[in-house]
CSV table of C-alpha atoms in Angstrom, one decimal:
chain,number,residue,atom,x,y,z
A,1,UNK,CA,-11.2,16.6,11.2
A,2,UNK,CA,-11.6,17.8,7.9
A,3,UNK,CA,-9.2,18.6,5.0
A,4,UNK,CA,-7.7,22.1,3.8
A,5,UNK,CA,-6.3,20.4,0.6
A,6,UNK,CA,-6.7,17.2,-1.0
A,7,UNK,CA,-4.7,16.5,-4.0
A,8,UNK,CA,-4.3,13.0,-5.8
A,9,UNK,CA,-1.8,12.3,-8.3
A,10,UNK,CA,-1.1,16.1,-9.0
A,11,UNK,CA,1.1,16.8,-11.9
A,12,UNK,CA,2.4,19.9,-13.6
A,13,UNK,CA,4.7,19.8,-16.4
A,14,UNK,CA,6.0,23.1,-18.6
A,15,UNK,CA,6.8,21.2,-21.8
A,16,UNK,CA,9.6,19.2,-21.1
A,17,UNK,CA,10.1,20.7,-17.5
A,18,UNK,CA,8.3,18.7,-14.7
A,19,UNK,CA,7.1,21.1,-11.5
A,20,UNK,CA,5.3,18.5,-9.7
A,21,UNK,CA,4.9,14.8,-10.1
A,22,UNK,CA,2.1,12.5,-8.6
A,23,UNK,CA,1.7,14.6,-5.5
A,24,UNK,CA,-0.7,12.8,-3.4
A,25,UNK,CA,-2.0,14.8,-0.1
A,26,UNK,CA,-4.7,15.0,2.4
A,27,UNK,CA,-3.7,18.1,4.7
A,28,UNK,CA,-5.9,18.6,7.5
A,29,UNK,CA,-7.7,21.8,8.7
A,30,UNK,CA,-6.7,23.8,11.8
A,31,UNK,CA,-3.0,23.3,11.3
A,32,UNK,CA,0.2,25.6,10.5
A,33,UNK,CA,1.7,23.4,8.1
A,34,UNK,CA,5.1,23.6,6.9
A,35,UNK,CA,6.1,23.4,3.1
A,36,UNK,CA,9.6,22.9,2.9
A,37,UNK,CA,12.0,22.0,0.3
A,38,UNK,CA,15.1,23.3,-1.2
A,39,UNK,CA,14.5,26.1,-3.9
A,40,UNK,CA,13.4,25.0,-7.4
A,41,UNK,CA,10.9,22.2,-5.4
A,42,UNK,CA,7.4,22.8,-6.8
A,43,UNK,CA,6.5,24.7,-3.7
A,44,UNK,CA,5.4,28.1,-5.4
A,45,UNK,CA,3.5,25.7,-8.4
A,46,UNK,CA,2.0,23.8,-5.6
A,47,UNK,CA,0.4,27.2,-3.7
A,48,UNK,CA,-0.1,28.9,-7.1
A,49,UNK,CA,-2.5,26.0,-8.1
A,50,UNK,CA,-3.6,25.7,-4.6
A,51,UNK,CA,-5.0,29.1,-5.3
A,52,UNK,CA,-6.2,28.4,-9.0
A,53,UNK,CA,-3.9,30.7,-10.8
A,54,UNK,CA,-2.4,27.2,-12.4
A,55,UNK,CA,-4.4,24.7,-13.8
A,56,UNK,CA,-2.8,21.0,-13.3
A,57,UNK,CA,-1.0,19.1,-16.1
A,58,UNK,CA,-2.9,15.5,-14.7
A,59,UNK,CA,-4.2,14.6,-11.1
A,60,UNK,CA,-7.1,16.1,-9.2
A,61,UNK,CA,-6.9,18.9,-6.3
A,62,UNK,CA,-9.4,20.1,-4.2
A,63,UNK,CA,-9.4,23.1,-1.7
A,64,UNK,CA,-11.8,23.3,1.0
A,65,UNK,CA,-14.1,21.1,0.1
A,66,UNK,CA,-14.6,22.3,-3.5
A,67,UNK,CA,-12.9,23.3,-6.9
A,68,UNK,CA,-9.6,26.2,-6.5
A,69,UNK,CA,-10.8,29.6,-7.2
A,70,UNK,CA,-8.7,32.2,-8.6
A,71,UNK,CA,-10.1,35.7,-5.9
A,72,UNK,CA,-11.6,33.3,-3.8
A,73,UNK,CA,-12.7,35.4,-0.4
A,74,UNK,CA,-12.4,31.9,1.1
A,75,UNK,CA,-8.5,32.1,0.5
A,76,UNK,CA,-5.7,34.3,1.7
A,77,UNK,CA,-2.6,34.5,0.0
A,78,UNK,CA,1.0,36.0,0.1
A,79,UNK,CA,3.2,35.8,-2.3
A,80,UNK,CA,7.0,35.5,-2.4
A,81,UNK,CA,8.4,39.0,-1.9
A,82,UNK,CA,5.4,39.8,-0.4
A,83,UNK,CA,4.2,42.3,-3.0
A,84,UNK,CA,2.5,45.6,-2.4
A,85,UNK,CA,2.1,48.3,-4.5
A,86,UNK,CA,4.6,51.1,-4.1
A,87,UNK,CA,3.1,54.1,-5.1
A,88,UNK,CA,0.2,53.3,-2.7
A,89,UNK,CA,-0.2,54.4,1.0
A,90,UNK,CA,-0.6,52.1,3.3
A,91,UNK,CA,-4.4,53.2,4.3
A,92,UNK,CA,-4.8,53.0,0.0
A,93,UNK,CA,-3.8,49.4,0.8
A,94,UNK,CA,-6.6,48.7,3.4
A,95,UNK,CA,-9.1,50.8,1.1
A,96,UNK,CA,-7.8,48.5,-1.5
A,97,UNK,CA,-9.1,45.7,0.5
A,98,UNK,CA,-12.2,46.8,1.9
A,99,UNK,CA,-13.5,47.2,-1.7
A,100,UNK,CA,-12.0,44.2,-3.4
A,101,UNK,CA,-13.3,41.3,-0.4
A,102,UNK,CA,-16.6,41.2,1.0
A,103,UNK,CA,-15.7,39.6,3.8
A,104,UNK,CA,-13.2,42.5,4.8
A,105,UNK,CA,-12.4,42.9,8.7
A,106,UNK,CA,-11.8,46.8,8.4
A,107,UNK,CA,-11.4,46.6,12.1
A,108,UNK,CA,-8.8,44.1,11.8
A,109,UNK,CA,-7.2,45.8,9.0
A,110,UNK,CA,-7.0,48.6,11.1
A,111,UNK,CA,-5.6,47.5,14.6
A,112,UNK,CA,-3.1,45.8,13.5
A,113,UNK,CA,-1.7,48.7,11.4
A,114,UNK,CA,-1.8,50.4,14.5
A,115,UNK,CA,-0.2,48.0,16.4
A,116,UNK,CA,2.8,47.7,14.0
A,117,UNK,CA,3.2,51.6,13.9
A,118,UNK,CA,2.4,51.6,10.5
A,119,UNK,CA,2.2,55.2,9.3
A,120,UNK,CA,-1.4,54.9,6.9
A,121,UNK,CA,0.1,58.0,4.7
A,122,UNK,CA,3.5,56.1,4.4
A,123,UNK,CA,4.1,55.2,0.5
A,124,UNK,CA,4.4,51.2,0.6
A,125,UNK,CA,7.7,51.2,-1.5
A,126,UNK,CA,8.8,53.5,1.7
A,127,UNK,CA,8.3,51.0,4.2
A,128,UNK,CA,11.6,48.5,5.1
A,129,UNK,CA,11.2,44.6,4.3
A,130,UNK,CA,9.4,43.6,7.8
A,131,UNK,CA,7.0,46.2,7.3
A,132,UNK,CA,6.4,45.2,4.1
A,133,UNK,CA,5.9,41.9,4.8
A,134,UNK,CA,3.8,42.8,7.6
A,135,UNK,CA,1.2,44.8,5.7
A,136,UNK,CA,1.0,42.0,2.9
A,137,UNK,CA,0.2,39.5,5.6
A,138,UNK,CA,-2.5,42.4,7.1
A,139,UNK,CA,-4.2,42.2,3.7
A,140,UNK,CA,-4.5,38.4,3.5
A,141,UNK,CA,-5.8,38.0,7.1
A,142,UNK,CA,-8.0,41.1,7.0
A,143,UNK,CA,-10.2,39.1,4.3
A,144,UNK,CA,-11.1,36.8,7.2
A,145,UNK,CA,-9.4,33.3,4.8
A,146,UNK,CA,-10.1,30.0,5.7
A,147,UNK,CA,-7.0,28.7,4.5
A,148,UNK,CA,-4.0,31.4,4.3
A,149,UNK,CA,-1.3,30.2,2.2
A,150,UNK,CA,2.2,31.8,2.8
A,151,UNK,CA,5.1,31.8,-0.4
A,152,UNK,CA,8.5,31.9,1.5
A,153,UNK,CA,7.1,35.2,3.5
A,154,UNK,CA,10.3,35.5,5.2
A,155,UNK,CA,13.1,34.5,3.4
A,156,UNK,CA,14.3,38.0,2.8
A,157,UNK,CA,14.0,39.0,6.0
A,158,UNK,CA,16.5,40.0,8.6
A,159,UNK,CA,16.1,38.3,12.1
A,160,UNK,CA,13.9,40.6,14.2
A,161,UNK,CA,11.2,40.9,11.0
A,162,UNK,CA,11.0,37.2,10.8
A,163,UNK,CA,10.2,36.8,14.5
A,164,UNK,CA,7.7,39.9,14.3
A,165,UNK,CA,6.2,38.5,10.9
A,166,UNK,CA,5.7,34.9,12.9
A,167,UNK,CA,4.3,36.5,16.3
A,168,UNK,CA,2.0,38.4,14.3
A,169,UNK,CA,0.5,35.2,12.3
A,170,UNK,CA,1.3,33.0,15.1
A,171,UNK,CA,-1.7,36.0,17.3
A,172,UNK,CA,-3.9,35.7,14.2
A,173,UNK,CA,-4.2,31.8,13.9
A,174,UNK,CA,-4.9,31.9,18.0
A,175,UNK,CA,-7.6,34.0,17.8
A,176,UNK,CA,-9.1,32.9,14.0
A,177,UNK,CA,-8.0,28.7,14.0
A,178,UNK,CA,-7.3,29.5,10.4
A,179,UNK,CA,-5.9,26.9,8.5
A,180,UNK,CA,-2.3,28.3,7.1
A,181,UNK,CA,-0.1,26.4,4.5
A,182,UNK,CA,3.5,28.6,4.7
A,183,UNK,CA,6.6,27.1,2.6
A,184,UNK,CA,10.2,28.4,3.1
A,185,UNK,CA,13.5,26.6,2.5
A,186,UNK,CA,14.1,28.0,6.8
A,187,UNK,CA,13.3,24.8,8.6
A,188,UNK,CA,14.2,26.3,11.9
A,189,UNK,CA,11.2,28.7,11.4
A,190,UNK,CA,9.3,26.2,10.9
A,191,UNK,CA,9.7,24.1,13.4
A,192,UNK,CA,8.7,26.4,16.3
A,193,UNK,CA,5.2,27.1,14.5
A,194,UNK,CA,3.9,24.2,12.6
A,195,UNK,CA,2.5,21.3,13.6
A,196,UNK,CA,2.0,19.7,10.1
A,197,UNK,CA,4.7,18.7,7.4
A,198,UNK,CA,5.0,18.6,4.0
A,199,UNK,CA,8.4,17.7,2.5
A,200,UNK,CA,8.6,18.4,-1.4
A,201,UNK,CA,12.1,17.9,-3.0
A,202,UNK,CA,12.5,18.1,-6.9
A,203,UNK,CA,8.7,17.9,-7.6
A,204,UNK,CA,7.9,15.2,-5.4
A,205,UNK,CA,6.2,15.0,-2.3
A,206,UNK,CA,8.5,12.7,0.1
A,207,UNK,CA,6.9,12.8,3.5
A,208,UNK,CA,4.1,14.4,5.1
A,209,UNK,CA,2.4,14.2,8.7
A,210,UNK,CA,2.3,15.9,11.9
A,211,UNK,CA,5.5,17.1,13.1
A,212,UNK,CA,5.1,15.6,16.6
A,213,UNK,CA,4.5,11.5,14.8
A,214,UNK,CA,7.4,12.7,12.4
A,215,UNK,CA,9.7,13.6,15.1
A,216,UNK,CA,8.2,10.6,17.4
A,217,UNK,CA,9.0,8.2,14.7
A,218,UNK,CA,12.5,9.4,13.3
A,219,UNK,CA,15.7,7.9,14.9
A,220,UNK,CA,18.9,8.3,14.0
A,221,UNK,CA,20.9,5.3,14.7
A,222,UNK,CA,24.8,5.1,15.1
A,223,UNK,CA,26.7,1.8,15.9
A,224,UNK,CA,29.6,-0.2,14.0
A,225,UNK,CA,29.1,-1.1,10.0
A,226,UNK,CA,25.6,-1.6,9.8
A,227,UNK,CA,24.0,-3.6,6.9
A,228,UNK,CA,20.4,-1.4,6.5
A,229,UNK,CA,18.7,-4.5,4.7
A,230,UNK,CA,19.8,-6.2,8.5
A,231,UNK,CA,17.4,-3.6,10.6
A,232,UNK,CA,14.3,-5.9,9.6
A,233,UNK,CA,11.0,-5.5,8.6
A,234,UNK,CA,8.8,-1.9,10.1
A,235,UNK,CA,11.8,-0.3,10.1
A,236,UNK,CA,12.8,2.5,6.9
A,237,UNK,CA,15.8,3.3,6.2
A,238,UNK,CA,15.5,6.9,4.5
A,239,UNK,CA,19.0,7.7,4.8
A,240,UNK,CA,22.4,5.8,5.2
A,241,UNK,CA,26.4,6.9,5.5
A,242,UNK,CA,29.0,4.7,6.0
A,243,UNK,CA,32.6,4.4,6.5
A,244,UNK,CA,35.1,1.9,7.2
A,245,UNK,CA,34.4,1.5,10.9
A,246,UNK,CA,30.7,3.4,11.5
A,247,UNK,CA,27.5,3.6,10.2
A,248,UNK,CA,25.1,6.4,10.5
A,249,UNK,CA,21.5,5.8,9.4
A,250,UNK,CA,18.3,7.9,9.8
A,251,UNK,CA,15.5,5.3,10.3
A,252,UNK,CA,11.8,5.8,10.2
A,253,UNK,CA,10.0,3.2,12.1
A,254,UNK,CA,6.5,3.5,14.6
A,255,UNK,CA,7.9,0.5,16.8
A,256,UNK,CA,10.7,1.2,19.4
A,257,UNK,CA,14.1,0.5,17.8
A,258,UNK,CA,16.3,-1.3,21.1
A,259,UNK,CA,19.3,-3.3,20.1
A,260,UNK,CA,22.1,-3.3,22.5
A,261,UNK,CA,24.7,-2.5,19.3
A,262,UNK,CA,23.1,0.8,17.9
A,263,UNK,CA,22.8,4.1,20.0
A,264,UNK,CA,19.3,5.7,18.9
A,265,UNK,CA,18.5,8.8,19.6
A,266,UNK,CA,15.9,11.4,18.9
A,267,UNK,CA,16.7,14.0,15.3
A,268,UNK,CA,15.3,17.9,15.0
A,269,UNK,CA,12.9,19.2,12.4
A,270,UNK,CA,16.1,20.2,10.2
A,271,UNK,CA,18.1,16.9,10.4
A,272,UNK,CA,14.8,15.0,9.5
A,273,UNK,CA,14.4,17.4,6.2
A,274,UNK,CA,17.6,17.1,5.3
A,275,UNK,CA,17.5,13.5,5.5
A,276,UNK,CA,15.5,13.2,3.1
A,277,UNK,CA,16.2,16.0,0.8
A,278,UNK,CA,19.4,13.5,0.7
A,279,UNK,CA,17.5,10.6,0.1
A,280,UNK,CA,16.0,12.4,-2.9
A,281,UNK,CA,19.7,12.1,-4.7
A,282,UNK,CA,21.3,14.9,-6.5
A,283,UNK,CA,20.4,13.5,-9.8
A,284,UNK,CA,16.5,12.7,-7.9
A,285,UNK,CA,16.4,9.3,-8.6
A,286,UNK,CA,13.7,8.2,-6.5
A,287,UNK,CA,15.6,5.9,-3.3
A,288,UNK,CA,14.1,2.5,-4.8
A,289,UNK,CA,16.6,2.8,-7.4
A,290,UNK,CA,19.4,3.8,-4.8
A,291,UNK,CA,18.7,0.5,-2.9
A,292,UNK,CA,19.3,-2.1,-5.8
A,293,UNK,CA,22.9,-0.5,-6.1
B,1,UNK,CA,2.3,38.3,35.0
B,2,UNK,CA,4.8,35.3,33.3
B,3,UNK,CA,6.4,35.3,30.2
B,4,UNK,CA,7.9,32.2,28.6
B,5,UNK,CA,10.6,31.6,26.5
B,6,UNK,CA,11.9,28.7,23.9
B,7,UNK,CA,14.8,27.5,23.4
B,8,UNK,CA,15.2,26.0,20.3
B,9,UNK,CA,18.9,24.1,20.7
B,10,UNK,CA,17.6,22.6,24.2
B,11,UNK,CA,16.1,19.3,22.9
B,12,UNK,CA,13.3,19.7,25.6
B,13,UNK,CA,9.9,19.7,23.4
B,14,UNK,CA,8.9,23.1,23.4
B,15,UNK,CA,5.1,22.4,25.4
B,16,UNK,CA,7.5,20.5,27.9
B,17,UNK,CA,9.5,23.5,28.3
B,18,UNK,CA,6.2,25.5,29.0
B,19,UNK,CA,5.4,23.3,31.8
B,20,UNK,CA,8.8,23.3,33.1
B,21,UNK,CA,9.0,27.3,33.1
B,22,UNK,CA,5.7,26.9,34.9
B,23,UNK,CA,6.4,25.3,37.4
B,24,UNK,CA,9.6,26.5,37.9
B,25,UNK,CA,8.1,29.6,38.8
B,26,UNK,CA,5.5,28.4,40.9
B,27,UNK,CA,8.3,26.8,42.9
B,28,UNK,CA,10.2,30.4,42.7
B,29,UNK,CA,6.7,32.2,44.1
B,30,UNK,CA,6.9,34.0,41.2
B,31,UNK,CA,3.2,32.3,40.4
B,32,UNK,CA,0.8,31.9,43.4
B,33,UNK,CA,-2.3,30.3,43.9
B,34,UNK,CA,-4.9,32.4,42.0
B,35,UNK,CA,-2.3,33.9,39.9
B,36,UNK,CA,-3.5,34.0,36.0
B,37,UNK,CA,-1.3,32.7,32.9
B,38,UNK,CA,-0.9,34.8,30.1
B,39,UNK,CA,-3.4,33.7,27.2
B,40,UNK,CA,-2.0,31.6,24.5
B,41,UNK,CA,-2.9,34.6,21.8
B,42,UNK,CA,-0.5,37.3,24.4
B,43,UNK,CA,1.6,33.3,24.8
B,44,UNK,CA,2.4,32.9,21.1
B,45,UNK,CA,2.5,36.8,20.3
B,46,UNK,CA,5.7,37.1,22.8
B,47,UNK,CA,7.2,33.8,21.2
B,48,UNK,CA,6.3,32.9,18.0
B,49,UNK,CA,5.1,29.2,18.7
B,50,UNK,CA,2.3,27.2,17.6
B,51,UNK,CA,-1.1,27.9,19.6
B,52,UNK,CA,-1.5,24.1,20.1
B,53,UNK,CA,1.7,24.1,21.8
B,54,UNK,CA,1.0,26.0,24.7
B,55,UNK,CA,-2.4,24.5,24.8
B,56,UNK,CA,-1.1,21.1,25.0
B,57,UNK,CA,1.4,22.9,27.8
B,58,UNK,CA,-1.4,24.0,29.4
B,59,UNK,CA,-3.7,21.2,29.4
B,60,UNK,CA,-0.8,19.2,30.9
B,61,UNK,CA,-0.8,21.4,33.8
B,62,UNK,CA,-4.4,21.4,34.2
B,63,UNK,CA,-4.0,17.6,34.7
B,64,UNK,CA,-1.1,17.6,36.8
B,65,UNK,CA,-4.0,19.5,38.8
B,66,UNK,CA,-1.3,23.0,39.0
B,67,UNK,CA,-4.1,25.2,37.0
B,68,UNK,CA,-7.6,25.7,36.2
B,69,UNK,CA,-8.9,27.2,32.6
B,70,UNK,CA,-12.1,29.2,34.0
B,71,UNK,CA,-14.0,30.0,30.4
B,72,UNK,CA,-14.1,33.3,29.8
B,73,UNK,CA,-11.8,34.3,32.3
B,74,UNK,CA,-8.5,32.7,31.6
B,75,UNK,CA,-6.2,30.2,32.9
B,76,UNK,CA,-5.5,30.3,37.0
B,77,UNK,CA,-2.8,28.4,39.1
B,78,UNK,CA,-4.8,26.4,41.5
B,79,UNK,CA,-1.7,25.4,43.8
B,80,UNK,CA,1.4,27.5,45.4
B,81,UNK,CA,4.7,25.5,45.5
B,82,UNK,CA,6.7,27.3,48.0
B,83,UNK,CA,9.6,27.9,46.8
B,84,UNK,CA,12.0,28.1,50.3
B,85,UNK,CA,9.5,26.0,52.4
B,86,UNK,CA,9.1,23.3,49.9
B,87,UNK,CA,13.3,22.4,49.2
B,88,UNK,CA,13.7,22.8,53.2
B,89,UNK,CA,11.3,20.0,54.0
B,90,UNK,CA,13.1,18.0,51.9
B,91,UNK,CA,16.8,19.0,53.2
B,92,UNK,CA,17.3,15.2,54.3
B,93,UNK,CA,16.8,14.2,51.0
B,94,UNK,CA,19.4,17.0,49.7
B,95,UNK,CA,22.0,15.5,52.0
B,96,UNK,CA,22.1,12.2,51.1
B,97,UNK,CA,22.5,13.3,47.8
B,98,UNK,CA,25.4,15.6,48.2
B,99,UNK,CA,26.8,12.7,49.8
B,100,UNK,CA,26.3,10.4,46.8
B,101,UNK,CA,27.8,13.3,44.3
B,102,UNK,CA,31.0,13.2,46.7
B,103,UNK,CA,31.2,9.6,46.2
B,104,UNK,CA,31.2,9.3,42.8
B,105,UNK,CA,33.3,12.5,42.5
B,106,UNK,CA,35.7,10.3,44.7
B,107,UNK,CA,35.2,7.4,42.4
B,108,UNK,CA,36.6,9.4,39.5
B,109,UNK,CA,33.8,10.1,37.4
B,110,UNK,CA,33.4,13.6,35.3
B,111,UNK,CA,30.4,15.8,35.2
B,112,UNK,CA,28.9,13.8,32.1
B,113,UNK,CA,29.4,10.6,34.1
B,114,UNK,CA,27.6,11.7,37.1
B,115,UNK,CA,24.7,13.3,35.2
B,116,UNK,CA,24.7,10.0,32.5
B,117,UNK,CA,24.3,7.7,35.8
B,118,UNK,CA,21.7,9.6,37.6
B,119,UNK,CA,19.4,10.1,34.6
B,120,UNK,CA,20.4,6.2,33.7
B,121,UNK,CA,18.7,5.0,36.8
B,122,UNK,CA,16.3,7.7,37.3
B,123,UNK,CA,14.8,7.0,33.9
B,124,UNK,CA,14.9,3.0,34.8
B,125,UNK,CA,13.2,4.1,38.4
B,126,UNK,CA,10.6,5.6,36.5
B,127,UNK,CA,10.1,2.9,34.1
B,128,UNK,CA,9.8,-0.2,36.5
B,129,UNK,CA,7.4,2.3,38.7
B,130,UNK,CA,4.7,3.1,35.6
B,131,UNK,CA,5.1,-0.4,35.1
B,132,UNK,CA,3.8,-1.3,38.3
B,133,UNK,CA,1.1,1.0,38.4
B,134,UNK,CA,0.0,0.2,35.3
């Protein structure tokens, strides 16, 4: 299986302001993956340089095989807000397109205009948010990408756009096997269409892997006061809440967890997130420092 | 023609609740031998999962020897559960097991008891059985 994006060490700092630090990544081809993270994460710098409009401060990245190319036809991408030009028509959109990408799918393009109903002589700033979003997403997968990257596509959305805006990608990656990257700060979204992770809080990548091992390997465990340093060794303790009587941990750990004094269960997509979007602190220390407290 | 449906709240995995829709309606007659699933493109286009999901669902089946992919063609159901015919043949079965609900109803225990019981030792059945065949 080969790689979509492989980053080591990625870094990019604005003067004193640090967007990522030391990401380390290997994200495989053929997946929807999920970049999540509360707003402010690195998410945008990380698709921005993904897409080589932003060079990196320190640490290597590669895309497909090969250097990030700013207009690369190998590369669709949608950016947050999903921009289109106003004063365009929508069929000035697709003309837009056939003459800007070589690899242009005018057929494509076209069909699936059709198939939203949307009017080709309607001005784009006419259109409501969904449709918006929809012919944005039209001009990405119209230039036939390999990878399709996705900037919080559906964050301003209202319920019904967000599900069309997902069935529609959700058809095209059937069909294609494109590789999509697609971050949001909606983990419930997420969790019905990707099948890979990436977890970024304050600049820092804090878990990644498929979303069926993640889920497989996440417990949360529930019993009296439970020391975490007592758990033993295989077992991670990424987040911990106590009080007098209870303890309530969320434990990674690839072995079955069975001790007569815990209740384990299974945790969602969004608990698991969340977990460690605590972890990560609300000052960010990194959790080696919370555990020598 | 089928269509499926997720729901995200049910802690099922969502290809598990493919299968179980499936075969649900195969036990219903809603899908009979020769009957074709919708394609995973028409599949995800209704509800906005993952492809690899319902091929995973699907592939499942295909094991569990319920459908055949035919390449170019689509996916078929290979088997009819009758629906009426099938739970009558097993009506002895049904008995006994209204019998032990009225037991434990008598016994005092609540809903959640009874279900936390039977998936207790149905879950311990199945265990000590893969055991045994593995």
């Amino acid at each position: 299986m080969s790689s979509a994006v492989v980053t080591e060490g990625l870094t990019k700092r604005y003067g004193r302001r640090t967007a990522l630090s030391d990401c380390t990544l290997d994200v495989p081809a053929g997946h929807v993956v999920g970049l999540v993270g509360p707003n402010g994460a690195g998410k945008s710098t990380l698709l921005q340089m993904i897409c080589g409009l932003l060079q990196p401060t320190a640490g290597r990245l590669t895309v497909l095989g090969g250097e990030p190319i700013s207009g690369s036809p190998r590369l669709g991408f949608v950016a947050q807000d999903t921009p289109v030009y106003a004063g365009l028509t929508v069929e000035d959109h697709l003309r837009l397109g056939a003459h800007l990408n070589p690899s242009w799918d005018d057929q494509l393009a076209h069909d699936r205009t059709e198939r939203l109903d949307l009017d080709p002589g309607q001005k784009a700033g006419k259109l409501s948010g969904g449709q918006r979003a929809q012919l944005a997403l039209t001009l990405a997968v119209a230039k036939r990408p390999d990878l399709l990257l996705l900037d919080e596509p559906v964050a301003a959305l209202d319920p019904l756009a967000r599900r069309e805006f997902l069935q529609g990608l959700m058809e095209y990656v059937a069909e294609s096997g494109t590789s999509v990257v697609m971050s949001s700060h909606l983990v419930a979204d997420l969790e019905r269409v990707c099948d890979y992770l990436i977890v970024l809080v304050k600049s820092r990548v804090r878990v990644t892997g498929e979303v069926e091992e993640l889920l497989a390997s996440h417990h949360r465990i529930t019993g009296g006061r439970i020391d975490p340093a007592a758990l033993g060794p295989g077992r991670e303790v990424i987040v911990a809440r106590h009080t007098d009587v209870q303890s309530t941990l969320v434990v990674r750990s690839t072995a079955p967890i069975e001790d007569p004094a815990f209740t384990v269960d299974g945790i969602d997509l969004e608990d698991l997130v969340l977990a460690y979007m605590t972890e990560a602190g609300p000052s960010g220390r990194d959790r080696v420092l919370e555990k020598q407290r | 023609m089928i269509e499926f449906h997720l729901d995200a709240r049910s802690g099922v995995a969502p290809y598990m609740q493919l299968i179980q829709q499936v075969r649900h309606a195969m036990r219903l007659g809603l899908l009979r031998e020769g009957d074709k699933l919708p394609t995973v493109k028409d599949v995800v286009a209704t509800i906005a999962i993952n492809p690899n999901t319902v091929l995973k669902a699907y592939r499942e089946l295909e094991y569990e020897g319920l459908v055949q992919p035919r390449p170019g063609l689509g996916t078929f159901v290979t088997r009819t559960l009758g629906g009426e015919s099938e739970l009558a043949a097993h009506e002895p079965l049904r008995r006994d097991l209204d019998g032990w609900l009225a037991k434990a109803r008598d016994a005092g225990l609540d809903d959640e008891s009874i279900e936390a019981l039977f998936v207790s030792a149905f879950r311990q059945f199945s265990q000590e059985r893969a055991g045994r065949r593995g």
